[in-house]
mmCIF file with all atom_site columns, C-alpha atoms in Angstrom:
data_model
loop_
_atom_site.group_PDB
_atom_site.id
_atom_site.type_symbol
_atom_site.label_atom_id
_atom_site.label_alt_id
_atom_site.label_comp_id
_atom_site.label_asym_id
_atom_site.label_entity_id
_atom_site.label_seq_id
_atom_site.pdbx_PDB_ins_code
_atom_site.Cartn_x
_atom_site.Cartn_y
_atom_site.Cartn_z
_atom_site.occupancy
_atom_site.B_iso_or_equiv
_atom_site.pdbx_formal_charge
_atom_site.auth_seq_id
_atom_site.auth_comp_id
_atom_site.auth_asym_id
_atom_site.auth_atom_id
_atom_site.pdbx_PDB_model_num
ATOM 1   C CA . LYS A 1 1   ? 11.551 82.623 -19.040 1.00 63.00 ? 23  LYS A CA 1
ATOM 2   C CA . ALA A 1 2   ? 12.854 83.750 -22.476 1.00 77.00 ? 24  ALA A CA 1
ATOM 3   C CA . GLY A 1 3   ? 16.619 82.535 -23.094 1.00 92.00 ? 25  GLY A CA 1
ATOM 4   C CA . VAL A 1 4   ? 19.668 84.301 -24.348 1.00 96.00 ? 26  VAL A CA 1
ATOM 5   C CA . THR A 1 5   ? 18.827 86.100 -27.632 1.00 97.00 ? 27  THR A CA 1
ATOM 6   C CA . GLN A 1 6   ? 21.405 86.796 -30.149 1.00 97.00 ? 28  GLN A CA 1
ATOM 7   C CA . THR A 1 7   ? 20.964 88.654 -33.255 1.00 97.00 ? 29  THR A CA 1
ATOM 8   C CA . PRO A 1 8   ? 21.234 88.525 -36.047 1.00 97.00 ? 30  PRO A CA 1
ATOM 9   C CA . ARG A 1 9   ? 21.657 84.695 -36.649 1.00 96.00 ? 31  ARG A CA 1
ATOM 10  C CA . TYR A 1 10  ? 23.508 84.928 -39.741 1.00 97.00 ? 32  TYR A CA 1
ATOM 11  C CA . LEU A 1 11  ? 25.657 87.783 -41.367 1.00 97.00 ? 33  LEU A CA 1
ATOM 12  C CA . ILE A 1 12  ? 27.914 87.864 -44.470 1.00 98.00 ? 34  ILE A CA 1
ATOM 13  C CA . LYS A 1 13  ? 30.663 90.603 -44.586 1.00 98.00 ? 35  LYS A CA 1
ATOM 14  C CA . THR A 1 14  ? 33.287 91.751 -46.907 1.00 98.00 ? 36  THR A CA 1
ATOM 15  C CA . ARG A 1 15  ? 37.017 91.996 -45.740 1.00 98.00 ? 37  ARG A CA 1
ATOM 16  C CA . GLY A 1 16  ? 37.873 95.401 -44.104 1.00 98.00 ? 38  GLY A CA 1
ATOM 17  C CA . GLN A 1 17  ? 34.593 95.984 -43.011 1.00 98.00 ? 39  GLN A CA 1
ATOM 18  C CA . GLN A 1 18  ? 33.107 96.144 -39.321 1.00 98.00 ? 40  GLN A CA 1
ATOM 19  C CA . VAL A 1 19  ? 30.358 94.231 -37.664 1.00 98.00 ? 41  VAL A CA 1
ATOM 20  C CA . THR A 1 20  ? 28.543 94.313 -34.538 1.00 98.00 ? 42  THR A CA 1
ATOM 21  C CA . LEU A 1 21  ? 26.815 91.558 -32.514 1.00 98.00 ? 43  LEU A CA 1
ATOM 22  C CA . SER A 1 22  ? 24.077 91.592 -30.304 1.00 98.00 ? 44  SER A CA 1
ATOM 23  C CA . CYS A 1 23  ? 23.013 89.546 -27.144 1.00 98.00 ? 45  CYS A CA 1
ATOM 24  C CA . SER A 1 24  ? 20.393 89.807 -24.861 1.00 98.00 ? 46  SER A CA 1
ATOM 25  C CA . PRO A 1 25  ? 20.914 87.620 -21.823 1.00 97.00 ? 47  PRO A CA 1
ATOM 26  C CA . ILE A 1 26  ? 18.131 85.977 -19.411 1.00 95.00 ? 48  ILE A CA 1
ATOM 27  C CA . SER A 1 27  ? 16.035 88.393 -17.021 1.00 94.00 ? 49  SER A CA 1
ATOM 28  C CA . GLY A 1 28  ? 18.197 88.924 -14.211 1.00 91.00 ? 50  GLY A CA 1
ATOM 29  C CA . HIS A 1 29  ? 21.339 87.766 -15.718 1.00 92.00 ? 51  HIS A CA 1
ATOM 30  C CA . ARG A 1 30  ? 24.249 90.431 -14.822 1.00 92.00 ? 52  ARG A CA 1
ATOM 31  C CA . SER A 1 31  ? 27.046 88.405 -16.722 1.00 92.00 ? 53  SER A CA 1
ATOM 32  C CA . VAL A 1 32  ? 27.744 88.307 -20.188 1.00 95.00 ? 54  VAL A CA 1
ATOM 33  C CA . SER A 1 33  ? 30.519 86.159 -21.562 1.00 95.00 ? 55  SER A CA 1
ATOM 34  C CA . TRP A 1 34  ? 31.451 86.168 -25.617 1.00 97.00 ? 56  TRP A CA 1
ATOM 35  C CA . TYR A 1 35  ? 32.850 82.872 -27.449 1.00 97.00 ? 57  TYR A CA 1
ATOM 36  C CA . GLN A 1 36  ? 34.125 82.483 -30.734 1.00 98.00 ? 58  GLN A CA 1
ATOM 37  C CA . GLN A 1 37  ? 33.686 79.000 -32.089 1.00 97.00 ? 59  GLN A CA 1
ATOM 38  C CA . THR A 1 38  ? 35.711 78.100 -35.232 1.00 96.00 ? 60  THR A CA 1
ATOM 39  C CA . PRO A 1 39  ? 36.988 74.334 -36.513 1.00 92.00 ? 61  PRO A CA 1
ATOM 40  C CA . GLY A 1 40  ? 40.419 74.917 -36.009 1.00 88.00 ? 62  GLY A CA 1
ATOM 41  C CA . GLN A 1 41  ? 40.314 76.574 -32.688 1.00 92.00 ? 63  GLN A CA 1
ATOM 42  C CA . GLY A 1 42  ? 37.633 75.330 -31.125 1.00 93.00 ? 64  GLY A CA 1
ATOM 43  C CA . LEU A 1 43  ? 35.653 77.428 -28.468 1.00 96.00 ? 65  LEU A CA 1
ATOM 44  C CA . GLN A 1 44  ? 37.628 80.521 -27.219 1.00 96.00 ? 66  GLN A CA 1
ATOM 45  C CA . PHE A 1 45  ? 36.894 82.905 -25.063 1.00 95.00 ? 67  PHE A CA 1
ATOM 46  C CA . LEU A 1 46  ? 36.931 86.508 -25.955 1.00 97.00 ? 68  LEU A CA 1
ATOM 47  C CA . PHE A 1 47  ? 35.601 88.525 -23.017 1.00 94.00 ? 69  PHE A CA 1
ATOM 48  C CA . GLU A 1 48  ? 33.271 88.785 -20.239 1.00 94.00 ? 70  GLU A CA 1
ATOM 49  C CA . TYR A 1 49  ? 31.080 91.452 -19.073 1.00 94.00 ? 71  TYR A CA 1
ATOM 50  C CA . PHE A 1 50  ? 29.276 92.656 -15.530 1.00 92.00 ? 72  PHE A CA 1
ATOM 51  C CA . SER A 1 51  ? 27.380 95.438 -14.815 1.00 92.00 ? 73  SER A CA 1
ATOM 52  C CA . GLU A 1 52  ? 28.717 97.276 -17.548 1.00 95.00 ? 74  GLU A CA 1
ATOM 53  C CA . THR A 1 53  ? 32.334 96.616 -16.662 1.00 95.00 ? 75  THR A CA 1
ATOM 54  C CA . GLN A 1 54  ? 34.858 94.189 -18.520 1.00 95.00 ? 76  GLN A CA 1
ATOM 55  C CA . ARG A 1 55  ? 36.320 91.563 -15.694 1.00 93.00 ? 77  ARG A CA 1
ATOM 56  C CA . ASN A 1 56  ? 37.993 89.234 -18.014 1.00 92.00 ? 78  ASN A CA 1
ATOM 57  C CA . LYS A 1 57  ? 39.481 89.221 -21.646 1.00 94.00 ? 79  LYS A CA 1
ATOM 58  C CA . GLY A 1 58  ? 40.925 86.380 -23.884 1.00 94.00 ? 80  GLY A CA 1
ATOM 59  C CA . ASN A 1 59  ? 43.657 86.456 -26.179 1.00 94.00 ? 81  ASN A CA 1
ATOM 60  C CA . PHE A 1 60  ? 42.367 88.057 -29.316 1.00 96.00 ? 82  PHE A CA 1
ATOM 61  C CA . PRO A 1 61  ? 43.580 91.276 -30.815 1.00 97.00 ? 83  PRO A CA 1
ATOM 62  C CA . GLY A 1 62  ? 42.275 94.827 -30.120 1.00 96.00 ? 84  GLY A CA 1
ATOM 63  C CA . ARG A 1 63  ? 40.055 94.666 -33.106 1.00 98.00 ? 85  ARG A CA 1
ATOM 64  C CA . PHE A 1 64  ? 37.495 92.737 -31.043 1.00 98.00 ? 86  PHE A CA 1
ATOM 65  C CA . SER A 1 65  ? 35.866 94.910 -28.512 1.00 97.00 ? 87  SER A CA 1
ATOM 66  C CA . GLY A 1 66  ? 32.774 94.754 -26.807 1.00 97.00 ? 88  GLY A CA 1
ATOM 67  C CA . ARG A 1 67  ? 30.280 96.477 -24.214 1.00 97.00 ? 89  ARG A CA 1
ATOM 68  C CA . GLN A 1 68  ? 27.441 96.078 -21.936 1.00 98.00 ? 90  GLN A CA 1
ATOM 69  C CA . PHE A 1 69  ? 24.364 98.320 -21.466 1.00 97.00 ? 91  PHE A CA 1
ATOM 70  C CA . SER A 1 70  ? 22.820 99.243 -18.184 1.00 96.00 ? 92  SER A CA 1
ATOM 71  C CA . ASN A 1 71  ? 20.087 96.621 -18.972 1.00 95.00 ? 93  ASN A CA 1
ATOM 72  C CA . SER A 1 72  ? 22.437 94.105 -19.211 1.00 95.00 ? 94  SER A CA 1
ATOM 73  C CA . ARG A 1 73  ? 22.549 93.730 -23.039 1.00 97.00 ? 95  ARG A CA 1
ATOM 74  C CA . SER A 1 74  ? 26.093 93.456 -24.610 1.00 98.00 ? 96  SER A CA 1
ATOM 75  C CA . GLU A 1 75  ? 27.112 93.827 -28.089 1.00 98.00 ? 97  GLU A CA 1
ATOM 76  C CA . MET A 1 76  ? 30.644 92.741 -29.275 1.00 98.00 ? 98  MET A CA 1
ATOM 77  C CA . ASN A 1 77  ? 32.384 94.734 -32.536 1.00 98.00 ? 99  ASN A CA 1
ATOM 78  C CA . VAL A 1 78  ? 34.732 93.467 -34.874 1.00 98.00 ? 100 VAL A CA 1
ATOM 79  C CA . SER A 1 79  ? 36.706 96.105 -36.969 1.00 96.00 ? 101 SER A CA 1
ATOM 80  C CA . THR A 1 80  ? 38.652 95.574 -40.103 1.00 97.00 ? 102 THR A CA 1
ATOM 81  C CA . LEU A 1 81  ? 37.268 92.013 -40.742 1.00 98.00 ? 103 LEU A CA 1
ATOM 82  C CA . GLU A 1 82  ? 39.480 89.240 -41.851 1.00 98.00 ? 104 GLU A CA 1
ATOM 83  C CA . LEU A 1 83  ? 39.133 85.935 -43.443 1.00 97.00 ? 105 LEU A CA 1
ATOM 84  C CA . GLY A 1 84  ? 39.608 84.508 -40.204 1.00 97.00 ? 106 GLY A CA 1
ATOM 85  C CA . ASP A 1 85  ? 37.106 85.753 -38.209 1.00 98.00 ? 107 ASP A CA 1
ATOM 86  C CA . SER A 1 86  ? 34.740 83.798 -40.236 1.00 98.00 ? 108 SER A CA 1
ATOM 87  C CA . ALA A 1 87  ? 33.080 81.782 -37.116 1.00 97.00 ? 109 ALA A CA 1
ATOM 88  C CA . LEU A 1 88  ? 30.156 81.360 -34.821 1.00 97.00 ? 110 LEU A CA 1
ATOM 89  C CA . TYR A 1 89  ? 29.932 83.777 -32.155 1.00 98.00 ? 111 TYR A CA 1
ATOM 90  C CA . LEU A 1 90  ? 28.386 82.392 -29.021 1.00 97.00 ? 112 LEU A CA 1
ATOM 91  C CA . CYS A 1 91  ? 27.044 84.591 -25.967 1.00 96.00 ? 113 CYS A CA 1
ATOM 92  C CA . ALA A 1 92  ? 26.571 83.112 -22.446 1.00 95.00 ? 114 ALA A CA 1
ATOM 93  C CA . SER A 1 93  ? 24.638 84.495 -19.621 1.00 94.00 ? 115 SER A CA 1
ATOM 94  C CA . SER A 1 94  ? 24.645 83.925 -16.147 1.00 89.00 ? 116 SER A CA 1
ATOM 95  C CA . LEU A 1 95  ? 23.681 85.574 -12.715 1.00 84.00 ? 117 LEU A CA 1
ATOM 96  C CA . ALA A 1 96  ? 27.758 85.684 -12.276 1.00 73.00 ? 118 ALA A CA 1
ATOM 97  C CA . ALA A 1 97  ? 30.424 84.181 -14.343 1.00 66.00 ? 119 ALA A CA 1
ATOM 98  C CA . GLU A 1 98  ? 31.698 82.904 -11.202 1.00 68.00 ? 120 GLU A CA 1
ATOM 99  C CA . ASP A 1 99  ? 28.476 80.838 -10.217 1.00 71.00 ? 121 ASP A CA 1
ATOM 100 C CA . GLY A 1 100 ? 28.930 78.065 -12.722 1.00 73.00 ? 122 GLY A CA 1
ATOM 101 C CA . GLY A 1 101 ? 25.321 78.736 -14.132 1.00 78.00 ? 123 GLY A CA 1
ATOM 102 C CA . TYR A 1 102 ? 26.087 79.534 -17.768 1.00 89.00 ? 124 TYR A CA 1
ATOM 103 C CA . THR A 1 103 ? 23.020 79.805 -20.435 1.00 93.00 ? 125 THR A CA 1
ATOM 104 C CA . PHE A 1 104 ? 24.157 80.136 -24.511 1.00 95.00 ? 126 PHE A CA 1
ATOM 105 C CA . GLY A 1 105 ? 22.425 81.205 -27.022 1.00 95.00 ? 127 GLY A CA 1
ATOM 106 C CA . SER A 1 106 ? 22.138 80.154 -30.426 1.00 95.00 ? 128 SER A CA 1
ATOM 107 C CA . GLY A 1 107 ? 24.913 82.238 -31.946 1.00 96.00 ? 129 GLY A CA 1
ATOM 108 C CA . THR A 1 108 ? 25.430 84.439 -34.610 1.00 97.00 ? 130 THR A CA 1
ATOM 109 C CA . ARG A 1 109 ? 27.334 82.614 -37.858 1.00 96.00 ? 131 ARG A CA 1
ATOM 110 C CA . LEU A 1 110 ? 29.619 85.248 -39.496 1.00 98.00 ? 132 LEU A CA 1
ATOM 111 C CA . THR A 1 111 ? 30.886 84.454 -42.721 1.00 98.00 ? 133 THR A CA 1
ATOM 112 C CA . VAL A 1 112 ? 33.800 86.946 -44.063 1.00 98.00 ? 134 VAL A CA 1
ATOM 113 C CA . VAL A 1 113 ? 34.332 87.054 -47.930 1.00 98.00 ? 135 VAL A CA 1
ATOM 114 C CA . ALA B 2 1   ? 45.349 78.411 -15.593 1.00 81.00 ? 13  ALA B CA 1
ATOM 115 C CA . GLN B 2 2   ? 43.207 75.367 -16.585 1.00 86.00 ? 14  GLN B CA 1
ATOM 116 C CA . SER B 2 3   ? 42.963 73.192 -19.707 1.00 92.00 ? 15  SER B CA 1
ATOM 117 C CA . VAL B 2 4   ? 40.996 70.369 -20.795 1.00 96.00 ? 16  VAL B CA 1
ATOM 118 C CA . THR B 2 5   ? 41.530 67.507 -22.927 1.00 97.00 ? 17  THR B CA 1
ATOM 119 C CA . GLN B 2 6   ? 38.998 65.432 -24.604 1.00 97.00 ? 18  GLN B CA 1
ATOM 120 C CA . LEU B 2 7   ? 40.707 62.349 -25.364 1.00 95.00 ? 19  LEU B CA 1
ATOM 121 C CA . ASP B 2 8   ? 38.811 61.211 -28.328 1.00 95.00 ? 20  ASP B CA 1
ATOM 122 C CA . SER B 2 9   ? 37.743 63.470 -31.051 1.00 96.00 ? 21  SER B CA 1
ATOM 123 C CA . GLN B 2 10  ? 35.102 61.127 -32.726 1.00 97.00 ? 22  GLN B CA 1
ATOM 124 C CA . VAL B 2 11  ? 33.240 58.069 -31.213 1.00 98.00 ? 23  VAL B CA 1
ATOM 125 C CA . PRO B 2 12  ? 30.948 55.850 -33.511 1.00 98.00 ? 24  PRO B CA 1
ATOM 126 C CA . VAL B 2 13  ? 28.822 53.690 -31.745 1.00 98.00 ? 25  VAL B CA 1
ATOM 127 C CA . PHE B 2 14  ? 25.676 51.638 -32.504 1.00 98.00 ? 26  PHE B CA 1
ATOM 128 C CA . GLU B 2 15  ? 22.304 52.333 -31.086 1.00 97.00 ? 27  GLU B CA 1
ATOM 129 C CA . GLU B 2 16  ? 21.124 50.927 -27.584 1.00 97.00 ? 28  GLU B CA 1
ATOM 130 C CA . ALA B 2 17  ? 25.244 50.441 -27.154 1.00 98.00 ? 29  ALA B CA 1
ATOM 131 C CA . PRO B 2 18  ? 26.766 52.059 -23.900 1.00 98.00 ? 30  PRO B CA 1
ATOM 132 C CA . VAL B 2 19  ? 29.363 55.022 -24.268 1.00 98.00 ? 31  VAL B CA 1
ATOM 133 C CA . GLU B 2 20  ? 31.749 56.834 -22.665 1.00 98.00 ? 32  GLU B CA 1
ATOM 134 C CA . LEU B 2 21  ? 33.409 59.935 -23.520 1.00 98.00 ? 33  LEU B CA 1
ATOM 135 C CA . ARG B 2 22  ? 36.471 60.864 -21.936 1.00 98.00 ? 34  ARG B CA 1
ATOM 136 C CA . CYS B 2 23  ? 37.722 64.287 -20.515 1.00 98.00 ? 35  CYS B CA 1
ATOM 137 C CA . ASN B 2 24  ? 40.336 65.109 -18.268 1.00 97.00 ? 36  ASN B CA 1
ATOM 138 C CA . TYR B 2 25  ? 41.432 68.290 -17.049 1.00 96.00 ? 37  TYR B CA 1
ATOM 139 C CA . SER B 2 26  ? 44.083 70.349 -15.599 1.00 94.00 ? 38  SER B CA 1
ATOM 140 C CA . SER B 2 27  ? 44.203 73.121 -12.796 1.00 90.00 ? 39  SER B CA 1
ATOM 141 C CA . SER B 2 28  ? 46.082 74.389 -10.020 1.00 86.00 ? 40  SER B CA 1
ATOM 142 C CA . VAL B 2 29  ? 42.712 75.406 -8.161  1.00 86.00 ? 41  VAL B CA 1
ATOM 143 C CA . SER B 2 30  ? 39.480 73.710 -7.631  1.00 87.00 ? 42  SER B CA 1
ATOM 144 C CA . VAL B 2 31  ? 37.023 73.777 -10.324 1.00 89.00 ? 43  VAL B CA 1
ATOM 145 C CA . TYR B 2 32  ? 33.602 73.529 -11.642 1.00 92.00 ? 44  TYR B CA 1
ATOM 146 C CA . LEU B 2 33  ? 33.000 71.103 -14.535 1.00 94.00 ? 45  LEU B CA 1
ATOM 147 C CA . PHE B 2 34  ? 30.400 70.935 -17.124 1.00 94.00 ? 46  PHE B CA 1
ATOM 148 C CA . TRP B 2 35  ? 29.874 69.013 -20.245 1.00 96.00 ? 47  TRP B CA 1
ATOM 149 C CA . TYR B 2 36  ? 27.670 70.726 -23.104 1.00 95.00 ? 48  TYR B CA 1
ATOM 150 C CA . VAL B 2 37  ? 26.202 69.210 -26.300 1.00 96.00 ? 49  VAL B CA 1
ATOM 151 C CA . GLN B 2 38  ? 26.007 71.122 -29.324 1.00 96.00 ? 50  GLN B CA 1
ATOM 152 C CA . TYR B 2 39  ? 23.579 70.015 -32.710 1.00 93.00 ? 51  TYR B CA 1
ATOM 153 C CA . PRO B 2 40  ? 24.385 71.006 -36.028 1.00 86.00 ? 52  PRO B CA 1
ATOM 154 C CA . ASN B 2 41  ? 24.029 75.021 -36.036 1.00 81.00 ? 53  ASN B CA 1
ATOM 155 C CA . GLN B 2 42  ? 22.781 75.442 -32.808 1.00 87.00 ? 54  GLN B CA 1
ATOM 156 C CA . GLY B 2 43  ? 24.605 76.940 -29.626 1.00 90.00 ? 55  GLY B CA 1
ATOM 157 C CA . LEU B 2 44  ? 25.634 75.026 -26.661 1.00 93.00 ? 56  LEU B CA 1
ATOM 158 C CA . GLN B 2 45  ? 23.135 73.173 -24.457 1.00 93.00 ? 57  GLN B CA 1
ATOM 159 C CA . LEU B 2 46  ? 24.069 72.538 -20.821 1.00 92.00 ? 58  LEU B CA 1
ATOM 160 C CA . LEU B 2 47  ? 24.114 68.497 -20.040 1.00 94.00 ? 59  LEU B CA 1
ATOM 161 C CA . LEU B 2 48  ? 25.282 68.241 -16.529 1.00 93.00 ? 60  LEU B CA 1
ATOM 162 C CA . LYS B 2 49  ? 27.527 70.208 -14.237 1.00 92.00 ? 61  LYS B CA 1
ATOM 163 C CA . TYR B 2 50  ? 29.590 69.377 -11.338 1.00 92.00 ? 62  TYR B CA 1
ATOM 164 C CA . LEU B 2 51  ? 29.895 72.456 -8.726  1.00 89.00 ? 63  LEU B CA 1
ATOM 165 C CA . SER B 2 52  ? 30.326 70.619 -5.416  1.00 85.00 ? 64  SER B CA 1
ATOM 166 C CA . GLY B 2 53  ? 28.826 67.849 -3.301  1.00 87.00 ? 65  GLY B CA 1
ATOM 167 C CA . SER B 2 54  ? 28.117 64.377 -4.908  1.00 87.00 ? 66  SER B CA 1
ATOM 168 C CA . THR B 2 55  ? 30.577 63.540 -7.395  1.00 89.00 ? 67  THR B CA 1
ATOM 169 C CA . LEU B 2 56  ? 28.405 61.763 -9.586  1.00 92.00 ? 68  LEU B CA 1
ATOM 170 C CA . VAL B 2 57  ? 26.081 63.983 -11.541 1.00 92.00 ? 69  VAL B CA 1
ATOM 171 C CA . GLU B 2 58  ? 23.088 63.086 -13.941 1.00 90.00 ? 70  GLU B CA 1
ATOM 172 C CA . SER B 2 59  ? 21.145 64.515 -16.723 1.00 91.00 ? 71  SER B CA 1
ATOM 173 C CA . ILE B 2 60  ? 17.373 64.479 -17.360 1.00 83.00 ? 72  ILE B CA 1
ATOM 174 C CA . ASN B 2 61  ? 18.181 62.249 -20.640 1.00 88.00 ? 73  ASN B CA 1
ATOM 175 C CA . GLY B 2 62  ? 20.079 59.355 -19.136 1.00 94.00 ? 74  GLY B CA 1
ATOM 176 C CA . PHE B 2 63  ? 23.978 60.833 -19.019 1.00 97.00 ? 75  PHE B CA 1
ATOM 177 C CA . GLU B 2 64  ? 25.816 60.819 -16.051 1.00 97.00 ? 76  GLU B CA 1
ATOM 178 C CA . ALA B 2 65  ? 29.621 61.811 -15.259 1.00 97.00 ? 77  ALA B CA 1
ATOM 179 C CA . GLU B 2 66  ? 31.698 61.226 -12.355 1.00 95.00 ? 78  GLU B CA 1
ATOM 180 C CA . PHE B 2 67  ? 34.290 64.013 -11.003 1.00 94.00 ? 79  PHE B CA 1
ATOM 181 C CA . ASN B 2 68  ? 37.301 62.054 -10.207 1.00 94.00 ? 80  ASN B CA 1
ATOM 182 C CA . LYS B 2 69  ? 39.678 64.460 -8.541  1.00 91.00 ? 81  LYS B CA 1
ATOM 183 C CA . SER B 2 70  ? 42.875 62.119 -7.894  1.00 92.00 ? 82  SER B CA 1
ATOM 184 C CA . GLN B 2 71  ? 42.560 61.290 -11.715 1.00 93.00 ? 83  GLN B CA 1
ATOM 185 C CA . THR B 2 72  ? 41.833 64.912 -13.011 1.00 95.00 ? 84  THR B CA 1
ATOM 186 C CA . SER B 2 73  ? 38.852 63.284 -14.991 1.00 96.00 ? 85  SER B CA 1
ATOM 187 C CA . PHE B 2 74  ? 35.017 64.112 -15.683 1.00 97.00 ? 86  PHE B CA 1
ATOM 188 C CA . HIS B 2 75  ? 34.281 61.215 -18.187 1.00 98.00 ? 87  HIS B CA 1
ATOM 189 C CA . LEU B 2 76  ? 30.305 61.493 -19.673 1.00 98.00 ? 88  LEU B CA 1
ATOM 190 C CA . ARG B 2 77  ? 28.555 57.970 -19.912 1.00 98.00 ? 89  ARG B CA 1
ATOM 191 C CA . LYS B 2 78  ? 25.402 56.780 -21.419 1.00 98.00 ? 90  LYS B CA 1
ATOM 192 C CA . PRO B 2 79  ? 24.469 53.020 -20.669 1.00 97.00 ? 91  PRO B CA 1
ATOM 193 C CA . SER B 2 80  ? 22.291 53.033 -23.795 1.00 97.00 ? 92  SER B CA 1
ATOM 194 C CA . VAL B 2 81  ? 22.520 55.633 -26.635 1.00 97.00 ? 93  VAL B CA 1
ATOM 195 C CA . HIS B 2 82  ? 19.963 56.594 -29.208 1.00 97.00 ? 94  HIS B CA 1
ATOM 196 C CA . ILE B 2 83  ? 19.951 58.095 -32.682 1.00 96.00 ? 95  ILE B CA 1
ATOM 197 C CA . SER B 2 84  ? 19.183 61.486 -31.408 1.00 95.00 ? 96  SER B CA 1
ATOM 198 C CA . ASP B 2 85  ? 22.048 61.314 -28.960 1.00 96.00 ? 97  ASP B CA 1
ATOM 199 C CA . THR B 2 86  ? 24.339 62.025 -32.104 1.00 97.00 ? 98  THR B CA 1
ATOM 200 C CA . ALA B 2 87  ? 25.826 65.306 -31.861 1.00 97.00 ? 99  ALA B CA 1
ATOM 201 C CA . GLU B 2 88  ? 29.157 67.417 -30.748 1.00 97.00 ? 100 GLU B CA 1
ATOM 202 C CA . TYR B 2 89  ? 30.007 66.990 -26.961 1.00 98.00 ? 101 TYR B CA 1
ATOM 203 C CA . PHE B 2 90  ? 32.143 69.460 -25.127 1.00 97.00 ? 102 PHE B CA 1
ATOM 204 C CA . CYS B 2 91  ? 34.015 68.814 -21.750 1.00 97.00 ? 103 CYS B CA 1
ATOM 205 C CA . ALA B 2 92  ? 34.566 72.528 -19.946 1.00 95.00 ? 104 ALA B CA 1
ATOM 206 C CA . VAL B 2 93  ? 36.011 73.745 -17.023 1.00 93.00 ? 105 VAL B CA 1
ATOM 207 C CA . SER B 2 94  ? 36.018 77.046 -14.836 1.00 91.00 ? 106 SER B CA 1
ATOM 208 C CA . ALA B 2 95  ? 37.631 78.544 -11.622 1.00 87.00 ? 107 ALA B CA 1
ATOM 209 C CA . PRO B 2 96  ? 34.504 79.042 -9.105  1.00 81.00 ? 108 PRO B CA 1
ATOM 210 C CA . HIS B 2 97  ? 34.541 82.325 -7.093  1.00 77.00 ? 109 HIS B CA 1
ATOM 211 C CA . GLN B 2 98  ? 37.027 84.310 -9.581  1.00 79.00 ? 110 GLN B CA 1
ATOM 212 C CA . ALA B 2 99  ? 35.486 87.262 -10.848 1.00 77.00 ? 111 ALA B CA 1
ATOM 213 C CA . GLY B 2 100 ? 34.999 87.130 -14.519 1.00 78.00 ? 112 GLY B CA 1
ATOM 214 C CA . THR B 2 101 ? 36.137 83.782 -14.479 1.00 82.00 ? 113 THR B CA 1
ATOM 215 C CA . ALA B 2 102 ? 35.699 82.045 -18.304 1.00 88.00 ? 114 ALA B CA 1
ATOM 216 C CA . LEU B 2 103 ? 34.663 78.666 -19.586 1.00 91.00 ? 115 LEU B CA 1
ATOM 217 C CA . ILE B 2 104 ? 37.835 76.877 -20.832 1.00 93.00 ? 116 ILE B CA 1
ATOM 218 C CA . PHE B 2 105 ? 36.561 74.166 -23.267 1.00 95.00 ? 117 PHE B CA 1
ATOM 219 C CA . GLY B 2 106 ? 37.860 70.898 -24.778 1.00 96.00 ? 118 GLY B CA 1
ATOM 220 C CA . LYS B 2 107 ? 38.235 70.256 -28.537 1.00 96.00 ? 119 LYS B CA 1
ATOM 221 C CA . GLY B 2 108 ? 34.993 68.464 -28.471 1.00 97.00 ? 120 GLY B CA 1
ATOM 222 C CA . THR B 2 109 ? 33.975 65.044 -29.370 1.00 97.00 ? 121 THR B CA 1
ATOM 223 C CA . THR B 2 110 ? 31.639 63.854 -32.010 1.00 97.00 ? 122 THR B CA 1
ATOM 224 C CA . LEU B 2 111 ? 29.334 60.944 -31.108 1.00 98.00 ? 123 LEU B CA 1
ATOM 225 C CA . SER B 2 112 ? 27.630 59.364 -34.047 1.00 97.00 ? 124 SER B CA 1
ATOM 226 C CA . VAL B 2 113 ? 25.038 57.052 -33.392 1.00 97.00 ? 125 VAL B CA 1
ATOM 227 C CA . SER B 2 114 ? 24.224 54.765 -36.093 1.00 97.00 ? 126 SER B CA 1
ATOM 228 C CA . SER B 2 115 ? 21.431 51.825 -36.288 1.00 94.00 ? 127 SER B CA 1
#
């Protein structure tokens, strides 16, 4: 079966712009989680969605937001980009986050200049 | 809340040598434990996981990890490494049965295998 698909793979944006990243989970998976990976902070949890509802949120500013559609596809949006938002953004899908069965996508590499 | 400490940031070894990557966790509740591997410019691949049952879990490529509740550890071992095992390894923990639970990751261990 197809894995977790993240688009685009690479993005270059300018400070102050906004960006939208997309994640298509494995068919049948209803939970989508987002993580930010940077060399300094490592892997940090952004938020988790299940059946279009945000159930959990990490410690990130309100500039980071997300949503999930009825087909379980998810998007995350970052507004007013800062240089420090440059990172690899990873999406993980599972049947339900609490069942321990996470599958990660290849990520979107965002560079803010 | 949970936390994970990976005790070594870098582990250099020679090919065919044994290796152990150490991971300790802290949690006030029972946990699920994971090891993920990441190759350059790629996402995370699940290596193995402990959810319940046998405390020794194995992967298909020769890695194993043992859940030690008393020592709150989940160390990853391989008796003989290959060049292709060179990658970054992440230990992670989550709280089972909690809606929306997140994976909490350690800082990662870079395994460098040389000939």
